[in-house]
Coordinates of C-alpha atoms and ligand atoms in Angstrom, one line a residue:
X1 CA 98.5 123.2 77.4
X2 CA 95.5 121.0 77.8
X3 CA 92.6 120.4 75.4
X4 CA 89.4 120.4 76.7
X5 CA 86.2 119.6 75.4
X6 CA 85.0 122.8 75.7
X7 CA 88.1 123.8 73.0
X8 CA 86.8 120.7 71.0
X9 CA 83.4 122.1 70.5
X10 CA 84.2 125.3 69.9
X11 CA 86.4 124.5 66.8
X12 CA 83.6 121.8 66.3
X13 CA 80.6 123.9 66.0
X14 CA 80.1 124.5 62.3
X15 CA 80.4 120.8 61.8
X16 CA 78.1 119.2 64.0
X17 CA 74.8 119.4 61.7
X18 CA 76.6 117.8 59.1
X19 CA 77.3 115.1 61.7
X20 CA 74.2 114.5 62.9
X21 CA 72.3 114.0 59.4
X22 CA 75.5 112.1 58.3
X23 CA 74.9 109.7 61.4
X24 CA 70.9 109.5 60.9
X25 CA 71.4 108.3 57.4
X26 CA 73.7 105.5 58.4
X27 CA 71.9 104.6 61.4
X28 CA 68.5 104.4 59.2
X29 CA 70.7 102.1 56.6
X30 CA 71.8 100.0 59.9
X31 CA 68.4 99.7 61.1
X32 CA 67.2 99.0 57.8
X33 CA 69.1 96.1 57.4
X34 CA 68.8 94.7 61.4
X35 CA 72.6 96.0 62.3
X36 CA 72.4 97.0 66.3
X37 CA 73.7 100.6 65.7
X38 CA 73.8 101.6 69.2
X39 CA 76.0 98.4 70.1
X40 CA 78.5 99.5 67.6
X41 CA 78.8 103.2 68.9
X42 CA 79.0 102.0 72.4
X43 CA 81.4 99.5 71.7
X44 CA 83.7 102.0 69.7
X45 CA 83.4 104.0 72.8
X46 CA 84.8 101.8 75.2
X47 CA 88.0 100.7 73.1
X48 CA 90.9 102.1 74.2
X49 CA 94.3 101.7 72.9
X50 CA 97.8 102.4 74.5
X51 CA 100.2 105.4 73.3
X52 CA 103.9 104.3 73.4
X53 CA 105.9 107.0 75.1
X54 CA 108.6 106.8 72.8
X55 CA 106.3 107.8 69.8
X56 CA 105.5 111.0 70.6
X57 CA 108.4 111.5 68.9
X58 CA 109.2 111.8 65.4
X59 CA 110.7 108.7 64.0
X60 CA 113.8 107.9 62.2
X61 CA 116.2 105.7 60.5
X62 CA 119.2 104.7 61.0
X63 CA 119.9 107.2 57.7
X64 CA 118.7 110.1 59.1
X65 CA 115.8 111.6 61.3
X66 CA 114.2 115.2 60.9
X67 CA 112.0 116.3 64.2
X68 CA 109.5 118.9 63.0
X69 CA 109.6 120.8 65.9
X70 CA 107.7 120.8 69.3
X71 CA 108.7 117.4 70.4
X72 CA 108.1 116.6 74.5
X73 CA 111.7 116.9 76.2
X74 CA 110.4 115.2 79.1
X75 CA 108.7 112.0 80.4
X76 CA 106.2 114.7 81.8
X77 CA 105.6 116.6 78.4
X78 CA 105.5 112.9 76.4
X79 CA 102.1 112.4 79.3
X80 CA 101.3 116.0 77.6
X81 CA 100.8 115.2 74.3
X82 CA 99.1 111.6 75.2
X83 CA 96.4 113.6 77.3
X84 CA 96.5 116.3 73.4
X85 CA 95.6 112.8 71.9
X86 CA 92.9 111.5 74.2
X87 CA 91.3 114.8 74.1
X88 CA 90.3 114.4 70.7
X89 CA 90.4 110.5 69.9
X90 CA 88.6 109.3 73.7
X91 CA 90.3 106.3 73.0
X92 CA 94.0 106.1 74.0
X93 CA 93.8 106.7 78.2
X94 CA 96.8 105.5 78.9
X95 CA 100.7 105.2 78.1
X96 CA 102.9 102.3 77.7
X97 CA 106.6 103.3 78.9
X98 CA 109.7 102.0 77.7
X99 CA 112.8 101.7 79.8
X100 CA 115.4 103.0 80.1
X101 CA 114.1 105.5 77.6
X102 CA 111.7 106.3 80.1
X103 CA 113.2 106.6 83.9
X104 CA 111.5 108.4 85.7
X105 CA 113.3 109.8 89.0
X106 CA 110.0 109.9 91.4
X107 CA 107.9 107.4 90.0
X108 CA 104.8 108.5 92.4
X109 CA 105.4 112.2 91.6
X110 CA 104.9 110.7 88.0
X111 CA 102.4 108.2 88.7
X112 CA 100.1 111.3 90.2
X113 CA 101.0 113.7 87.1
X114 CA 99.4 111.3 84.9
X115 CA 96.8 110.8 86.9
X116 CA 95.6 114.2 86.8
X117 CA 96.7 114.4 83.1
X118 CA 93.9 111.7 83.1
X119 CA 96.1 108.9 81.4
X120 CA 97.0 105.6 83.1
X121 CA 100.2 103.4 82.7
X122 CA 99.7 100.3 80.4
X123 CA 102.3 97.2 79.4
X124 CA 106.1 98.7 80.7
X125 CA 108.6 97.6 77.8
X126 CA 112.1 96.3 79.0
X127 CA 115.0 97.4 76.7
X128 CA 118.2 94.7 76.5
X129 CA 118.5 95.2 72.9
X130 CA 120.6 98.3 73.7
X131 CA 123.5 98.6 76.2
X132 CA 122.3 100.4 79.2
X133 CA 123.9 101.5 82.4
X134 CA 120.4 101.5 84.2
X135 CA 121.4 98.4 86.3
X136 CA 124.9 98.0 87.0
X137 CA 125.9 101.8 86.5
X138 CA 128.8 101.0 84.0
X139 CA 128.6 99.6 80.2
X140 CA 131.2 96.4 81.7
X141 CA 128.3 93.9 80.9
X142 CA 126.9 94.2 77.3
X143 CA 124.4 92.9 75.5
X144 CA 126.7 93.0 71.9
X145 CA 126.3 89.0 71.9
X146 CA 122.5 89.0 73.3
X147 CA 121.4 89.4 76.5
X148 CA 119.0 86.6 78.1
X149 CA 120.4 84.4 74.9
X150 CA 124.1 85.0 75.9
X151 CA 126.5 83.3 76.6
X152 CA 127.8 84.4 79.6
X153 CA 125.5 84.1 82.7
X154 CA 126.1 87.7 84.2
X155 CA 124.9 89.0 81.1
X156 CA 121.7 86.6 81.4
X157 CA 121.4 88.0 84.9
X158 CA 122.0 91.4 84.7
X159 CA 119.0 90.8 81.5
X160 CA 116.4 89.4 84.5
X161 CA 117.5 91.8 86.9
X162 CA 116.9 94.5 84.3
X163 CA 113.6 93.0 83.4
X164 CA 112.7 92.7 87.7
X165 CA 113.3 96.7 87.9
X166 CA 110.9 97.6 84.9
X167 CA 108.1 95.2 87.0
X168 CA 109.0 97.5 90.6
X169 CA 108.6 100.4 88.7
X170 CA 105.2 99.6 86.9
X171 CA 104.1 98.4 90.3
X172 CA 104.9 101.8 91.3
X173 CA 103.1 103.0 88.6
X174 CA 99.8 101.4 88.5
X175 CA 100.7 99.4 85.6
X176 CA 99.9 95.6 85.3
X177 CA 102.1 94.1 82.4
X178 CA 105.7 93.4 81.1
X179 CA 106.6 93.3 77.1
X180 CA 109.5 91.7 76.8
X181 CA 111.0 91.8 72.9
X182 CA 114.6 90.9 72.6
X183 CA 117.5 91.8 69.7
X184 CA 118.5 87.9 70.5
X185 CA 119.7 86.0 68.1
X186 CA 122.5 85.4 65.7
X187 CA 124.3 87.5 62.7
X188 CA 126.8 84.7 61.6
X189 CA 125.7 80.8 61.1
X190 CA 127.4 78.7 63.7
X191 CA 127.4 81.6 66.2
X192 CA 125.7 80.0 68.8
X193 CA 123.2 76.8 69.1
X194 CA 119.7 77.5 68.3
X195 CA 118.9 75.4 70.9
X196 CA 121.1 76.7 73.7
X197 CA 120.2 80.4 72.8
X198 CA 116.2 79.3 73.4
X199 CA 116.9 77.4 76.6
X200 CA 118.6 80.3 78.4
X201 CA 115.7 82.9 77.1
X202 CA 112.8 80.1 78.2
X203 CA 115.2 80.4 81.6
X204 CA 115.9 83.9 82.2
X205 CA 112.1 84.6 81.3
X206 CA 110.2 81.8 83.6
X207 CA 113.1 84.0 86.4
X208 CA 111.2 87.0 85.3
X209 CA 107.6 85.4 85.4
X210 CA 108.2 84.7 89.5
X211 CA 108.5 88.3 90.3
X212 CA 105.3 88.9 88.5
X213 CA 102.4 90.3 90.8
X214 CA 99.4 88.7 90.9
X215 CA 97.2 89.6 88.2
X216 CA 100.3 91.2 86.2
X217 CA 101.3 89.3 83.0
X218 CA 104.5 88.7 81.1
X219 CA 103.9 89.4 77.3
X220 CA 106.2 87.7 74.6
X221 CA 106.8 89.7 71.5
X222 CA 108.1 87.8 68.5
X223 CA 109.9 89.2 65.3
X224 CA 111.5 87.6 62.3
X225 CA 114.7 89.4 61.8
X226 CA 116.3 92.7 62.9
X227 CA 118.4 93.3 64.8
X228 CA 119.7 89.7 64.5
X229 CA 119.9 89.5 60.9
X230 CA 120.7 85.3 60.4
X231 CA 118.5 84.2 63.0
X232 CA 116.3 85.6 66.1
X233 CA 115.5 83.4 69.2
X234 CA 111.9 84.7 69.2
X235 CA 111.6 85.5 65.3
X236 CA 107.6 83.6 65.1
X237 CA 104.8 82.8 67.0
X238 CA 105.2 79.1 67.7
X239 CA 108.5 80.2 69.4
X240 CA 106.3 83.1 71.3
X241 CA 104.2 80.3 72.1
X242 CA 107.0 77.7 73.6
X243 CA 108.4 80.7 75.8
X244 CA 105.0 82.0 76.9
X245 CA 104.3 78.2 77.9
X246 CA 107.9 77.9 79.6
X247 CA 107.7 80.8 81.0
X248 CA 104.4 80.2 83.0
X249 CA 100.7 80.7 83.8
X250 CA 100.4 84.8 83.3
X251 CA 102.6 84.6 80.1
X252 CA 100.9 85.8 76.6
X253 CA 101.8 86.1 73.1
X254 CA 102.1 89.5 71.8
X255 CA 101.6 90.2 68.2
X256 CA 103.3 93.2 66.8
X257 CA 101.4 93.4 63.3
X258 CA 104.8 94.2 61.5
X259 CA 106.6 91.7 63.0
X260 CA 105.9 88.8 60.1
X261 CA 107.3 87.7 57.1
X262 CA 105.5 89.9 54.1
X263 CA 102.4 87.8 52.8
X264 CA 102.0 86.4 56.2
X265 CA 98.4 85.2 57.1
X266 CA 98.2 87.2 60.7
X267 CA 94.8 86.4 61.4
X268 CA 95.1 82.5 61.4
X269 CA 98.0 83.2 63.9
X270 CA 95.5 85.5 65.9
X271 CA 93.2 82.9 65.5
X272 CA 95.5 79.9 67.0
X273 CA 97.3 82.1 70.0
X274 CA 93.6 82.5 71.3
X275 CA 92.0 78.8 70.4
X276 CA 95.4 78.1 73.2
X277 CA 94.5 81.0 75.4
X278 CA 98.0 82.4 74.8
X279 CA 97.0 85.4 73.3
X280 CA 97.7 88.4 75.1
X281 CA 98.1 91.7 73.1
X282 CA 98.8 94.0 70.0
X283 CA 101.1 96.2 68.6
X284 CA 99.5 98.1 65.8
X285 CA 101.0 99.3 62.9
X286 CA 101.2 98.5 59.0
X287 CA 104.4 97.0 57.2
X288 CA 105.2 96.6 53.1
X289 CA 108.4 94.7 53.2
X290 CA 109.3 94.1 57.3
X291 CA 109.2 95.6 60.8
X292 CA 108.5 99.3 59.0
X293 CA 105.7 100.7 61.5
X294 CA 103.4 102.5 59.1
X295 CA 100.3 104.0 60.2
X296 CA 98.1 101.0 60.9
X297 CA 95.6 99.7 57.9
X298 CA 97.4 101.9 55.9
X299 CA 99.1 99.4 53.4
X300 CA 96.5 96.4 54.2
X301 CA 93.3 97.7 55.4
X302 CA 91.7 94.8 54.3
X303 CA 93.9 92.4 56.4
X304 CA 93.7 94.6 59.1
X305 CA 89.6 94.1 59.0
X306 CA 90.3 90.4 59.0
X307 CA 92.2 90.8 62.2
X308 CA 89.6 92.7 63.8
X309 CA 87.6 90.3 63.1
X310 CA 89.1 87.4 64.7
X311 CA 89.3 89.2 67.8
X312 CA 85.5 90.2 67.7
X313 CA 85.2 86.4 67.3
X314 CA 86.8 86.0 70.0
X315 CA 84.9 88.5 72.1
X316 CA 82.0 86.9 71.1
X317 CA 80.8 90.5 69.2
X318 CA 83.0 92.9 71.0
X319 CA 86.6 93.6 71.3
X320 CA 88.4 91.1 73.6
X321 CA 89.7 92.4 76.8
X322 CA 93.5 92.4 75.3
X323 CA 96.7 94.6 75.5
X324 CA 96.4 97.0 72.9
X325 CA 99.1 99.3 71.7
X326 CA 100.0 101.1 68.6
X327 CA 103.7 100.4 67.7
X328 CA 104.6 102.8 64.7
X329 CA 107.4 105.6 63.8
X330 CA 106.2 108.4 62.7
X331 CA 109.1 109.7 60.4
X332 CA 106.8 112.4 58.0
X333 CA 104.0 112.9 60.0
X334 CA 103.6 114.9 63.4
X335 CA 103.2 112.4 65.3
X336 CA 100.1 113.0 67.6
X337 CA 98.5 113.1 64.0
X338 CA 99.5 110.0 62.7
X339 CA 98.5 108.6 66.4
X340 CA 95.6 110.1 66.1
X341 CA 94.7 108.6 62.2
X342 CA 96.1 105.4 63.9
X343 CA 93.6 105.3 66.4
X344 CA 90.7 106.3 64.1
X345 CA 91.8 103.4 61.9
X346 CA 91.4 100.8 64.6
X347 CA 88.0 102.5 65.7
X348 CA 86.2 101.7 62.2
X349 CA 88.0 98.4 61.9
X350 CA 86.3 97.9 65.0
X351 CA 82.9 98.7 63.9
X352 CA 83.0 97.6 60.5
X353 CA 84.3 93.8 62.1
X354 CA 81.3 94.3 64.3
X355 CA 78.5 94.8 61.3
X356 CA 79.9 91.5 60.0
X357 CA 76.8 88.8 60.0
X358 CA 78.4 86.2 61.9
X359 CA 75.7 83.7 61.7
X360 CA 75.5 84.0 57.7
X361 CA 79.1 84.0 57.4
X362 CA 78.9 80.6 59.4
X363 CA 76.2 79.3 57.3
X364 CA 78.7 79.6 54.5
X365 CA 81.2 78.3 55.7
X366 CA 79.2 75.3 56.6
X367 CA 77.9 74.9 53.5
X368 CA 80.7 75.4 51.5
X369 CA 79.7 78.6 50.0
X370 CA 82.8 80.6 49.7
X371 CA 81.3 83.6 47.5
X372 CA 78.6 83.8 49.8
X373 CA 81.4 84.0 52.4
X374 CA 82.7 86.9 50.6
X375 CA 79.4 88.7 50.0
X376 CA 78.8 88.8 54.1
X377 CA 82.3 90.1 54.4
X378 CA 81.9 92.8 52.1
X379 CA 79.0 94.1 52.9
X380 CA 80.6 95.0 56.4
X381 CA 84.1 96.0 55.0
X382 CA 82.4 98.3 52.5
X383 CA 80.0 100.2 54.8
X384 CA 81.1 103.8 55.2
X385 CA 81.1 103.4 59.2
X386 CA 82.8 106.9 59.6
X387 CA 79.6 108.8 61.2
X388 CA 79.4 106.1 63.5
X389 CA 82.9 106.3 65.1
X390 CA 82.4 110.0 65.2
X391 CA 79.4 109.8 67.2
X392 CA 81.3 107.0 69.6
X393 CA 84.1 109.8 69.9
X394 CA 81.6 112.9 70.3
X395 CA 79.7 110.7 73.2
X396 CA 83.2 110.7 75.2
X397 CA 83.8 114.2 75.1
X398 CA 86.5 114.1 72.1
X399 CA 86.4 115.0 68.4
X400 CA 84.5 114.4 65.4
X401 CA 87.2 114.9 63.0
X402 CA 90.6 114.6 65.4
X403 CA 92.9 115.7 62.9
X404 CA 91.0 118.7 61.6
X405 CA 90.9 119.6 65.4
X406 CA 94.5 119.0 66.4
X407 CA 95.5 121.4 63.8
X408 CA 92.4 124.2 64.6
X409 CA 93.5 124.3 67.9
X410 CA 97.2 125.0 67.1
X411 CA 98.4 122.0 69.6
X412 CA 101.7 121.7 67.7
X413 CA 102.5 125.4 67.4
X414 CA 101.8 126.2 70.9
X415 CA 104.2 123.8 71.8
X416 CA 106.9 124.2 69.4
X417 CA 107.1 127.9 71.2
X418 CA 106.9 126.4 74.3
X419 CA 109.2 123.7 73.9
X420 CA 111.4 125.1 70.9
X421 CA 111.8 124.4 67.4
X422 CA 114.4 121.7 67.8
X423 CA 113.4 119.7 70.8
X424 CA 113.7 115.9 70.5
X425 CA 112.0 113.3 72.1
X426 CA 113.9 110.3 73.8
X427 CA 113.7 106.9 71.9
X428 CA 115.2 105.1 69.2
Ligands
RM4_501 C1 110.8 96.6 68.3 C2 109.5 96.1 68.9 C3 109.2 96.6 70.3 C4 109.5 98.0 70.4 C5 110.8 98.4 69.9 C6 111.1 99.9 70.0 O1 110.9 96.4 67.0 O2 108.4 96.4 68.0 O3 107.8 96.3 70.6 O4 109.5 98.2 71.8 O5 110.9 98.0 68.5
MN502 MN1 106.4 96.1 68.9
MN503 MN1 108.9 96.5 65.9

């Protein structure tokens, strides 16, 4: 099943006067006050933001997980429900695979089903925090003690050779980077040598970096603690930085928004990976107490704005040609809707960073005015932006209230009978 515009509308109709006086008042209060409204919209409209294949899925723990029915069985259905999502958000064309979750047998066969599903392959995600037979055909290597970190150099190999097939098949797909997040680290003090541990990961990933393509990048992906539990060989963004730097000229840093230390100040980090030119992408989701992947903005929304706004710094008004991906579990929630609330939640962070007066906020700061600071800030955080991402999403063919529409057009149950009431998607 597909949903079409046409679908969109239809379910759409009684809602679109609303819409439209909704957006003239906001636009006349944007006016008004000498915000370009049209920039905004337009803006919205070209943001686009990855959806990983893996959460398509319901979520779980590592107490229990309960699919709600419906859930793709195949890499070809998990395309399905991305192209249900782009339908009505217009902002999440493409997919961002994760392997060997995600192996497809005929990767052109696949690469040409997405195409006409209208969805393009983004960052491919290696997996060596998991034994997997995917390269050597057995479990005799394993990655229980790490795997570019180990000890043993055909674990570190069979880790880079891993990491070399994920590139051939994103070649194959049309994709153009490589996440690499590890499990690395230690469980036990004296396990291993901190030092040793980040030598051989700074070595196995410059290996990887070679084989890039042209054009490709190599994205590090830093977290504090889990699954290594004492220490992690990538666990901050200083040690992103050092193995971005050692692993060469097309390696990034990649910021997964839950991947800090609670009380963490995420947007000075943002602000120093790109002051370097090392910043490279997102992973977007929310966290109260460590890597929980909540719906994005929905614990600190107004951190989340702050964020934004560094990177429309750093696009000098718009959002910055980076990786973007949402990174969440979706345990309650079906999860095209919580994709879909993700997606939204970017969009008016998005638009509210982009009604911040920059050249008053910098006259503050300049002359020391920090409630004046504050004032400019709010006055963007507390717009009600809402008609104007709806108009950015009606302009691409998509919906004005996703959600409302999802459920309208019975998405879910016409898969559940299609697919069965206890399907399950691949992933963690
Ligand atoms: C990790 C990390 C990676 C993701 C895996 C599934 O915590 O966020 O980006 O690929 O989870
Ligand atoms: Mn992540
Ligand atoms: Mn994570």
């Amino acid at each position: 099943m597909r949903i079409t515009t046409e679908q969109i509308a239809e379910v759409e109709s009684d809602r679109v006067a609303d819409h439209e006086a909704d957006l003239r008042a906001v636009a006349d209060v944007g006016t008004r006050r000498g915000v370009d409204v049209e920039a905004v919209i337009e803006a919205v409209r070209h943001f686009s933001v990855a959806a990983p294949s893996w959460a398509v899925g319901t979520g779980g723990t590592r107490f229990g997980r309960f699919p709600s029915g419906g859930e793709p069985r195949t890499i070809e259905e998990k395309i399905d429900d991305v192209a249900a999502l782009h339908a009505l958000t217009g902002a999440n064309r493409t997919v961002s695979l994760h392997v060997p979750w995600d192996d497809p047998e005929d990767p052109e066969a696949l690469h040409t089903y997405a195409r006409e599903a209208g969805i393009g392959f983004d960052a491919m995600n290696s997996n060596t925090f998991q034994d997997n037979s995917s390269t050597t055909g057995d479990f005799a290597v394993s990655y229980k003690f790490g795997s570019m970190a180990n000890a043993d150099a055909a674990v570190r190999k069979q880790a880079v050779e891993h990491n070399l097939e994920v590139i051939e098949l994103g070649k194959r797909l049309g994709a153009n980077a490589l996440t690499v997040w590890l499990g690395d680290g230690m469980n036990h003090p004296g396990q291993a040598d901190f030092r040793r541990q980040f030598e051989r990961v700074a070595d196995c990933l410059h290996q990887v970096h070679d084989a890039l393509p042209d054009g490709w990048r190599l994205f590090t992906e830093h977290k504090p603690y889990e699954p290594a539990f004492y220490s992690s060989v990538n666990p901050d963004w200083g040690s992103s930085l050092l193995l971005a730097q050692a692993a060469g000229a097309q390696a990034r840093c990649l910021v997964d928004l839950g991947h800090h230390l609670p009380n963490t100040n995420i947007e000075q980090i943002v602000s120093r990976l790109a002051m370097v030119r090392r910043l490279g992408g997102f992973h977007f989701n929310d966290s109260k107490y460590g890597d929980d992947d909540l719906t994005v903005g929905s614990i600190h929304p107004y951190q989340f704005f702050l964020i934004v706004l560094e990177l429309v710094k750093i696009g000098d008004g718009a959002m910055p040609d980076l990786s973007y991906m949402i990174d969440a579990s979706h345990n309650l929630k079906d999860p095209l809707e919580d994709l879909a609330q993700a997606t939204d939640q970017i969009q008016v962070s998005i638009a509210q960073a982009m009604l911040v007066d920059r050249p008053a906020l910098e006259a503050a700061q300049e002359s020391n005015d920090p409630a004046r600071a504050a004032e400019v800030l709010h006055a963007a955080y507390r717009a009600d932006v809402r008609p104007l991402v709806a108009e950015a999403r009606r302009r691409n063919g998509a919906a004005l209230d996703p959600l409302t529409a999802f459920r309208s057009i019975g998405y879910r149950k016409e898969m559940t009978r299609e697919r069965g009431a206890g399907s399950t998607a691949i992933g963690l």
